[in-house]
Coordinates of C-alpha atoms and ligand atoms in Angstrom, one line a residue:
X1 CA -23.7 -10.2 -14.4
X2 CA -24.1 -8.9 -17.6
X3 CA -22.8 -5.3 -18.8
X4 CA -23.4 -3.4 -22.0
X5 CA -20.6 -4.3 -24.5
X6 CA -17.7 -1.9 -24.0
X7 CA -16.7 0.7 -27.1
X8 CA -13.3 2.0 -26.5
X9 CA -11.2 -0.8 -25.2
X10 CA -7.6 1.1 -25.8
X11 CA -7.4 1.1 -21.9
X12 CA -7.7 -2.6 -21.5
X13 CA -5.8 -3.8 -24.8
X14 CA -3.3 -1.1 -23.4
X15 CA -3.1 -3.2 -19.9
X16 CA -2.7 -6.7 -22.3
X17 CA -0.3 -5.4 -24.6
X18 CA -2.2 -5.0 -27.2
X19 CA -2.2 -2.5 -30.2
X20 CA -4.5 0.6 -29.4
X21 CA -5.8 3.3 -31.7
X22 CA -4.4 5.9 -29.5
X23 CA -2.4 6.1 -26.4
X24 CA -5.4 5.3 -23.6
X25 CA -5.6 8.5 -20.7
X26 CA -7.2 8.4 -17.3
X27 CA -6.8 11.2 -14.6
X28 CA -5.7 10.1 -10.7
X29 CA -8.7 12.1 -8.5
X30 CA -10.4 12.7 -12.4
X31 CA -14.1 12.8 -10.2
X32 CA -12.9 15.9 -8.2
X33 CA -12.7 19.3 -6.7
X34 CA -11.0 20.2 -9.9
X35 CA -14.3 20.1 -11.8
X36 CA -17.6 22.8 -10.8
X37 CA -19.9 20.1 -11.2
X38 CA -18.3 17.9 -8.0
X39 CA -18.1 21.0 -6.2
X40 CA -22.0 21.8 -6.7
X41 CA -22.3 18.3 -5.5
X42 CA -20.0 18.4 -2.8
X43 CA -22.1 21.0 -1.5
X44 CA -25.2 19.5 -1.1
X45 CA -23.5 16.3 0.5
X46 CA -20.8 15.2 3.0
X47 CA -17.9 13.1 1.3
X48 CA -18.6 10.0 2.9
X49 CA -22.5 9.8 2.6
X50 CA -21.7 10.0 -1.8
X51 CA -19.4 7.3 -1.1
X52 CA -22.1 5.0 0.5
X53 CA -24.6 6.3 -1.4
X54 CA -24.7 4.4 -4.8
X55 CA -26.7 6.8 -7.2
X56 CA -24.4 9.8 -6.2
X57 CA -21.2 7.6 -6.2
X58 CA -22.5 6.7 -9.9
X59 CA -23.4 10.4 -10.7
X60 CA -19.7 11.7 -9.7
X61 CA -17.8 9.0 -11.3
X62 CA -19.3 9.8 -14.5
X63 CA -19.0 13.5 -14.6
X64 CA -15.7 13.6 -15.8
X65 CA -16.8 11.1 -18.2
X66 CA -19.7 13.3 -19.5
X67 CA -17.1 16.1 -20.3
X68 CA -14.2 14.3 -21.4
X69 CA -12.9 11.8 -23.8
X70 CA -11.3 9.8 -21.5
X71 CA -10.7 6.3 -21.8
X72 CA -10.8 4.4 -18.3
X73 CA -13.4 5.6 -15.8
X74 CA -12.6 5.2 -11.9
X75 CA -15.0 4.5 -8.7
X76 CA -15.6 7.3 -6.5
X77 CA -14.8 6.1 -3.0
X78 CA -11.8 6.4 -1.0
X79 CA -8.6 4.4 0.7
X80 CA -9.8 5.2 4.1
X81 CA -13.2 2.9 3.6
X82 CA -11.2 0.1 4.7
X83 CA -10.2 1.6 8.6
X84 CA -14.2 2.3 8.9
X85 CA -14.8 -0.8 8.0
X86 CA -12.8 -2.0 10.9
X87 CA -14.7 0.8 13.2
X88 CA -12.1 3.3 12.9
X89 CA -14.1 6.7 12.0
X90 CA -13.0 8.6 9.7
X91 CA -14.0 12.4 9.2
X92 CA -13.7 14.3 5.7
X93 CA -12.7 17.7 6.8
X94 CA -12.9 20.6 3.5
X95 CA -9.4 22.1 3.7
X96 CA -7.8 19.8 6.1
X97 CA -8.4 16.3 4.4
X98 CA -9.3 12.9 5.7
X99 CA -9.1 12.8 10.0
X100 CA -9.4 9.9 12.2
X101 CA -9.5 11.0 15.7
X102 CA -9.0 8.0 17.6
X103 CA -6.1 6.4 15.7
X104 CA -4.2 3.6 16.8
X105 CA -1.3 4.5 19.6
X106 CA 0.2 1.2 20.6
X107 CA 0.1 -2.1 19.4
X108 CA -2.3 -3.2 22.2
X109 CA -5.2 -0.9 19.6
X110 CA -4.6 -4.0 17.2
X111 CA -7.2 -5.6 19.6
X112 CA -9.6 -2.7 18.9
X113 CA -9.8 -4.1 14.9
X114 CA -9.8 -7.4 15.8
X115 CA -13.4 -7.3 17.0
X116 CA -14.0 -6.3 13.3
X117 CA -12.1 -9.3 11.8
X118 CA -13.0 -11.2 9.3
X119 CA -14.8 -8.3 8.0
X120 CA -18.1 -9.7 5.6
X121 CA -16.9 -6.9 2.8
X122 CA -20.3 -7.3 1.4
X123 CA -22.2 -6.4 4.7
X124 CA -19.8 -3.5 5.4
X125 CA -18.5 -2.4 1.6
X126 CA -21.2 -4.1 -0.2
X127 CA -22.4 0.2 -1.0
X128 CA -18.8 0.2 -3.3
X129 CA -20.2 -3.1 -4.9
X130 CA -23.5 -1.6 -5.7
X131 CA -22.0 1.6 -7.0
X132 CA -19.6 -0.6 -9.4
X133 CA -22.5 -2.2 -11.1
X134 CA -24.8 1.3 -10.9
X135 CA -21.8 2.8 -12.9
X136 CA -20.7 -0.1 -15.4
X137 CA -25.0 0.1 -16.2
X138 CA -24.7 3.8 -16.8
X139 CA -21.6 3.7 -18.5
X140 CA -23.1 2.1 -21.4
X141 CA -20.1 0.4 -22.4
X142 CA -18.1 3.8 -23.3
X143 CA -15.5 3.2 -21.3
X144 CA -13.7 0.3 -18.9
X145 CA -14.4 1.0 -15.1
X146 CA -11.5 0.8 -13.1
X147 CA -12.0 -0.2 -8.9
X148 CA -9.6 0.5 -6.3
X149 CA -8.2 -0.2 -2.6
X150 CA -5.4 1.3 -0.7
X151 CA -2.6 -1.2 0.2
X152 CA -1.6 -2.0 3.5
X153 CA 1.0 -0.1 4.6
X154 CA -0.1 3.3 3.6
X155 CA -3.8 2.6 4.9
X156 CA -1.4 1.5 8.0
X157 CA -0.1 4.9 8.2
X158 CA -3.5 7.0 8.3
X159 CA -4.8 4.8 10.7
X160 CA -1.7 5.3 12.8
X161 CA -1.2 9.3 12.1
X162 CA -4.7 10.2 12.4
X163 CA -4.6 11.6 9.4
X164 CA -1.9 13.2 6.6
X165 CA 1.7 13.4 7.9
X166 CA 4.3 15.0 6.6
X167 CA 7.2 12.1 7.5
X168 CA 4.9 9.1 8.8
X169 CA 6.8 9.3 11.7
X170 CA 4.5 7.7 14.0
X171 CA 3.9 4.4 11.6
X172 CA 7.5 4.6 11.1
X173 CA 8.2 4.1 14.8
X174 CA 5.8 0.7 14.5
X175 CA 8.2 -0.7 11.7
X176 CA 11.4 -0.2 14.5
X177 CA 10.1 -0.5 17.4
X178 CA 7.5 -3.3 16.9
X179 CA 8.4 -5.3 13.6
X180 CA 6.3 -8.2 14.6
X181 CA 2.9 -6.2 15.4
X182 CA 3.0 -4.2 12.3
X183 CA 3.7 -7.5 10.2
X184 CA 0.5 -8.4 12.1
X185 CA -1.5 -5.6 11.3
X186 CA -0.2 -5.7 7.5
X187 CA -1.2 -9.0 7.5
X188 CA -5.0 -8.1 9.1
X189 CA -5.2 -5.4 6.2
X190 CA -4.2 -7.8 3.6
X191 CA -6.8 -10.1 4.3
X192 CA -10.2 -7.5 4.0
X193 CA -8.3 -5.7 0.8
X194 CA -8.2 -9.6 -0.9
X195 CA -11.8 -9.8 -0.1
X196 CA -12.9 -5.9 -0.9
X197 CA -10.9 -6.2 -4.7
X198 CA -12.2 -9.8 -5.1
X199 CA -16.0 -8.2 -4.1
X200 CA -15.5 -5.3 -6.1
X201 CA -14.3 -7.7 -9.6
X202 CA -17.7 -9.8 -9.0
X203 CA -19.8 -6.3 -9.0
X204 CA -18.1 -5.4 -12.4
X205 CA -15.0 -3.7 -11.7
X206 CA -12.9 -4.3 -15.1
X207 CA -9.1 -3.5 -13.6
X208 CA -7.8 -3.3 -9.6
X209 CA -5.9 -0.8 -8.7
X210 CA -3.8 -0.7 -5.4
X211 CA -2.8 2.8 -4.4
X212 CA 0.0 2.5 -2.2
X213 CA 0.9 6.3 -2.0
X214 CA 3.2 6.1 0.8
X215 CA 5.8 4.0 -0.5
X216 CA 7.9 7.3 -0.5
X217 CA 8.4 7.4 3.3
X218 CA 10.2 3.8 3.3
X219 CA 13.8 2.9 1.9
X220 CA 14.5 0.1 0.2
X221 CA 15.1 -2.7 2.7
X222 CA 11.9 -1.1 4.5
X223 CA 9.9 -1.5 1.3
X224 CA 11.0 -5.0 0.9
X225 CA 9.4 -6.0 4.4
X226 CA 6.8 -4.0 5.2
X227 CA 5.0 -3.3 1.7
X228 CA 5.9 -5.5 -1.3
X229 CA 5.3 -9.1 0.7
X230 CA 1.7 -7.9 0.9
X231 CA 1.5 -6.2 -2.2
X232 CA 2.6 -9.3 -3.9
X233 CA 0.1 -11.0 -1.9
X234 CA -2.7 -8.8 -2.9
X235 CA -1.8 -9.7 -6.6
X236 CA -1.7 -13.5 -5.9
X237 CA -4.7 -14.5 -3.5
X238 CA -7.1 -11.7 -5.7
X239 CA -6.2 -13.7 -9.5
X240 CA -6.7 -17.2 -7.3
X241 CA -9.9 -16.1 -5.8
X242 CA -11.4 -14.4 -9.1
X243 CA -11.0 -17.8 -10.8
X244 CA -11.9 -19.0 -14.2
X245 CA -15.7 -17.4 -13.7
X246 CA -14.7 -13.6 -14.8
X247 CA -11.7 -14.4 -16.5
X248 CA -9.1 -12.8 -15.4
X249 CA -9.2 -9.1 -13.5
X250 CA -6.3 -7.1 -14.3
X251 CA -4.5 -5.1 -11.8
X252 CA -2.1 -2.2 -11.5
X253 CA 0.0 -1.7 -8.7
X254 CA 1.0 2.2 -8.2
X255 CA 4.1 2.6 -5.6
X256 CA 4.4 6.7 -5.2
X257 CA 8.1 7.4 -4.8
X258 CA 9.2 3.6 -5.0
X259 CA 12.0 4.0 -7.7
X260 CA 14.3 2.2 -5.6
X261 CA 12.1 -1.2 -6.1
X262 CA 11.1 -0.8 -10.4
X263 CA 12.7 -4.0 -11.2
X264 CA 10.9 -5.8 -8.3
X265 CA 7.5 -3.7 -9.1
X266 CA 7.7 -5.3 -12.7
X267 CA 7.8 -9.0 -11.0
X268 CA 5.0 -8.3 -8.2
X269 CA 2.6 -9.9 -10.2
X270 CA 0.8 -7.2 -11.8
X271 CA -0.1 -6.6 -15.3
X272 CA 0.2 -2.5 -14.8
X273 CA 2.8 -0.5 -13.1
X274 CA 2.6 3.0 -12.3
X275 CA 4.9 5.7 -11.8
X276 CA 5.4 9.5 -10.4
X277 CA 7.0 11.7 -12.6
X278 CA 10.4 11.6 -10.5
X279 CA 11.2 8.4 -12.8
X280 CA 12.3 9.4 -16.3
X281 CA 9.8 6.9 -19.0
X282 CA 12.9 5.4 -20.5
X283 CA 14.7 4.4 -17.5
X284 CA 11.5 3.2 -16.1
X285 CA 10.7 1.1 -18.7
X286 CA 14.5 0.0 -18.8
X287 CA 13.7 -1.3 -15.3
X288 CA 10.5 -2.5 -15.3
X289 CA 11.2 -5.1 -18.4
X290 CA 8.8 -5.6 -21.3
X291 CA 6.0 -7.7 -20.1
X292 CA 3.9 -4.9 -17.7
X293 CA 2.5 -1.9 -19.2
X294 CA 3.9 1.0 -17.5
X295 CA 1.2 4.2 -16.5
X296 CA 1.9 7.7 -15.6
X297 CA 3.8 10.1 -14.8
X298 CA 3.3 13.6 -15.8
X299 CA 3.8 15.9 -12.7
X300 CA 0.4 17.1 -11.7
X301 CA 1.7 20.6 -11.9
X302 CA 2.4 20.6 -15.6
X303 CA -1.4 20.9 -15.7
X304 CA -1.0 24.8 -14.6
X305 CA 1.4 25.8 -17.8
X306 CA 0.5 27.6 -20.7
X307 CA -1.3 25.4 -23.3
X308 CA 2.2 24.9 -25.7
X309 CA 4.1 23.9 -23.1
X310 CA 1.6 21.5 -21.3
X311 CA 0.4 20.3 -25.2
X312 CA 4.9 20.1 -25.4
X313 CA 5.3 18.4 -22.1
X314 CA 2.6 15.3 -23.0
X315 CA 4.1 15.2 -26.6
X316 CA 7.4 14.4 -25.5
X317 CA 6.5 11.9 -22.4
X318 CA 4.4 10.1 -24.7
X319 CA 7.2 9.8 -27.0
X320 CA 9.3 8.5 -24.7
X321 CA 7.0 6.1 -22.9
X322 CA 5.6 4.8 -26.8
X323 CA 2.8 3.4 -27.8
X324 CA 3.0 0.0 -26.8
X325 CA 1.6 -1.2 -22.8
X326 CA 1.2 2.6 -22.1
X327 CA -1.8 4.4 -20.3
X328 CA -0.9 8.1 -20.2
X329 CA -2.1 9.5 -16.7
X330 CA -0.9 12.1 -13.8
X331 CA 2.3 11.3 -11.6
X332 CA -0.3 11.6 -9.0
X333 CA -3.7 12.9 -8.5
X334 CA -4.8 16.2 -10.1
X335 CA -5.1 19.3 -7.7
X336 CA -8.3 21.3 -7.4
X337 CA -7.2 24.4 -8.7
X338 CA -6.3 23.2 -12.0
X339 CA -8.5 24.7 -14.8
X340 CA -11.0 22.4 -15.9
X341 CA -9.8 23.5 -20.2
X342 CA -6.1 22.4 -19.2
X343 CA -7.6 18.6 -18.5
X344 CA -8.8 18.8 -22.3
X345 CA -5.4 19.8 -23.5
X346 CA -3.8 17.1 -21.5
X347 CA -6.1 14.7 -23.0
X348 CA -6.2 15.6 -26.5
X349 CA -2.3 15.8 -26.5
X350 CA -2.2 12.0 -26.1
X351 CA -4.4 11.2 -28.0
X352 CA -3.0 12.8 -30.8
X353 CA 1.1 11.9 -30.0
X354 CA 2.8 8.8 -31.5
X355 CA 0.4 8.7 -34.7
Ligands
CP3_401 O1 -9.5 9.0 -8.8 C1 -10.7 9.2 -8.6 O2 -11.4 10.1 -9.2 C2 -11.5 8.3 -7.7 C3 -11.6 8.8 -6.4 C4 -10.5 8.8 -5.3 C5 -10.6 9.6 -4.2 N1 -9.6 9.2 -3.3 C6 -11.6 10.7 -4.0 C7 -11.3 11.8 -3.1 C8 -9.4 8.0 -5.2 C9 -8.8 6.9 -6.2 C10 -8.9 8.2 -3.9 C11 -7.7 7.5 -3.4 C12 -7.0 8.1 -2.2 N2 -7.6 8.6 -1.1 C13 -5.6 8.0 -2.0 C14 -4.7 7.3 -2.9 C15 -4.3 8.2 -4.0 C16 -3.4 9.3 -3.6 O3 -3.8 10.4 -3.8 O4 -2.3 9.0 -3.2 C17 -5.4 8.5 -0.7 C18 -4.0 8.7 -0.1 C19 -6.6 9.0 -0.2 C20 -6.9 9.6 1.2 C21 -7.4 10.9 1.0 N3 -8.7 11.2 0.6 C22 -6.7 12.2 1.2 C23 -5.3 12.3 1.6 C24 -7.6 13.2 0.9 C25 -7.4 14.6 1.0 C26 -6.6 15.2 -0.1 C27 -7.4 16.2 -0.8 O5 -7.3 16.3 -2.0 O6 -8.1 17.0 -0.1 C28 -8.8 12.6 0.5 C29 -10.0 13.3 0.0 C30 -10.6 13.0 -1.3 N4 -10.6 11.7 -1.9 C31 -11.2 13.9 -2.2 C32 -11.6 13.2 -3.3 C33 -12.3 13.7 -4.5 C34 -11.4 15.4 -1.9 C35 -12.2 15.6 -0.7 C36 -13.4 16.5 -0.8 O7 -14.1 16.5 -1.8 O8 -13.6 17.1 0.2

């Protein structure tokens, strides 16, 4: 497939180490509640139907786009695409967040996904494909567009709570109480997230990222059985199935709340590691070594101070993190009721440190 050639490439020389003009910036959840334009949208459709649907997938991605100067664009979908694509529903409640009301109770529900397995990604994803290419088309080369996929063990844990939790108590009890089953359903998750990343790399997608946001609710020794065997699997099989043909895909692996495992983060075969803004920048990058570009981690809140102190608070991390392998972005996703003109200042802060 051919794209239009891209103009700022700060994000991906960023990602290879590379020297960049400015420290490159994206926004966790940038195509969001945040901004009036999704919420105009929002209204007129159901979250799920502008994930399948390609032209509005397209249209939200690039609104942030339109009014920013970012430099990485992201895919609007979601995590939970994965559990429908195995015939789990999944509802988008406003003001509750993602619900899936038949979730798995005992191991024996394994057998409900198994009718679903091997899941043809094109047949039942193939609408995130199409948007990929939509986008990198509209895009016009202004930016890299990043694609996405939740890892296994936190896509694990919705499809076990039903839903948000606030301790994962009920995946948790898998991990003890059944070791071997939740190794198998890891495993069954692994296998469609290879195939979805691989599918979404051949529609255009110019960097992977794996979002496992509920790395917080395990220790280390949990994290080193039940998450990083499969992240590091993720990395692996994805790089051997993209092949020589696209060159190779970048990927970034973001554990929320994984301090505990930096050093083996920076080994797991991934070119890009992100952080929350629990981890200090120099101590992260102490840990991490020098070969992966590190990306984060400014708390999400900051984003609510007065313009000195946000325009202070971005100065100073990017100081710390420097210019070399460093995206600037959100310890985690932005919240909706952040003003829209505080984004800018974020932005422009960055762009402007370490000059
Ligand atoms: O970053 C982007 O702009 C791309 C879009 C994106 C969304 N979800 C859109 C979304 C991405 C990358 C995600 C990933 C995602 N989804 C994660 C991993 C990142 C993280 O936040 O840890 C998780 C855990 C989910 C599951 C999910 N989806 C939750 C928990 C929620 C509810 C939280 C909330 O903010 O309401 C969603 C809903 C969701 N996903 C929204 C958006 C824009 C808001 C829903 C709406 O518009 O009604």
């Amino acid at each position: 497939m051919s794209f239009p050639p891209l103009k700022n490439d700060n994000f991906l020389r960023a990602v290879r180490g590379e020297k960049v003009d400015h420290i490159p910036v994206w926004i966790m959840r940038q195509a969001g509640r945040y901004l009036p334009e999704f919420r105009e949208f929002r209204e007129k459709h159901n979250f799920f139907e502008i994930c399948q649907t390609p032209a509005y997938a397209t249209e939200v991605t690039l609104q942030p786009i339109r009014r920013y100067p970012l430099d990485a664009s992201i895919i609007f979908s979601d995590i939970l695409v994965i559990p429908q694509a195995l015939g789990m529903t999944v509802e988008m409640r406003p003001g509750v967040g993602p619900v899936l009301p038949e979730p798995l109770v005992t191991v024996e529900d394994i057998g409900r996904l198994e009718k679903y397995v091997p899941v043809n990604v094109q047949e039942k994803l193939g609408y995130v494909g199409e948007a990929i290419t939509m986008t990198r088309k509209q895009l016009e080369g202004k930016v890299p567009l990043i694609g996405f996929t939740g890892a296994p063990w936190t896509l694990m844990c919705y499809m076990i709570e039903g839903g948000g939790s606030k301790t994962m108590s009920k995946a948790k009890k898998w991990i003890y109480k059944s070791p071997q089953e939740t190794k198998k359903l890891l495993s069954l998750l692994t296998d469609v997230i290879v195939d979805y990343l691989v599918m979404q790399a051949n529609a255009g997608a110019q960097l992977l990222q794996v979002f496992e946001s509920n790395a917080e609710y395990l220790g280390p020794d949990q994290f080193d059985e039940f998450s990083l065997p499969y992240l590091k699997q993720i990395a692996y099989r994805v790089k051997e199935k993209i092949g020589c043909e696209l060159g190779t895909v970048p990927m970034t692996v973001f554990a929320k709340g994984a301090h505990y495992a930096l050093e083996k983060l920076g080994q797991s075969g991934y070119e890009v590691v992100g952080i929350d803004w629990t981890v200090d920048p120099v101590e992260a990058r102490k840990r991490v070594g020098p070969n992966v570009t590190l990306q984060g981690n400014l708390d999400p809140c900051a984003l609510y101070a007065p313009k000195e102190t946000l325009e202070k608070m971005a100065k100073t991390m990017a100081e710390k993190f420097g210019k070399h392998r460093y995206i600037a972005n959100l310890g985690h996703g932005i919240y909706p009721d952040v003003p829209p003109e505080n984004v800018e200042i974020f932005i422009n802060a960055i762009h402007s440190a370490c000059q």
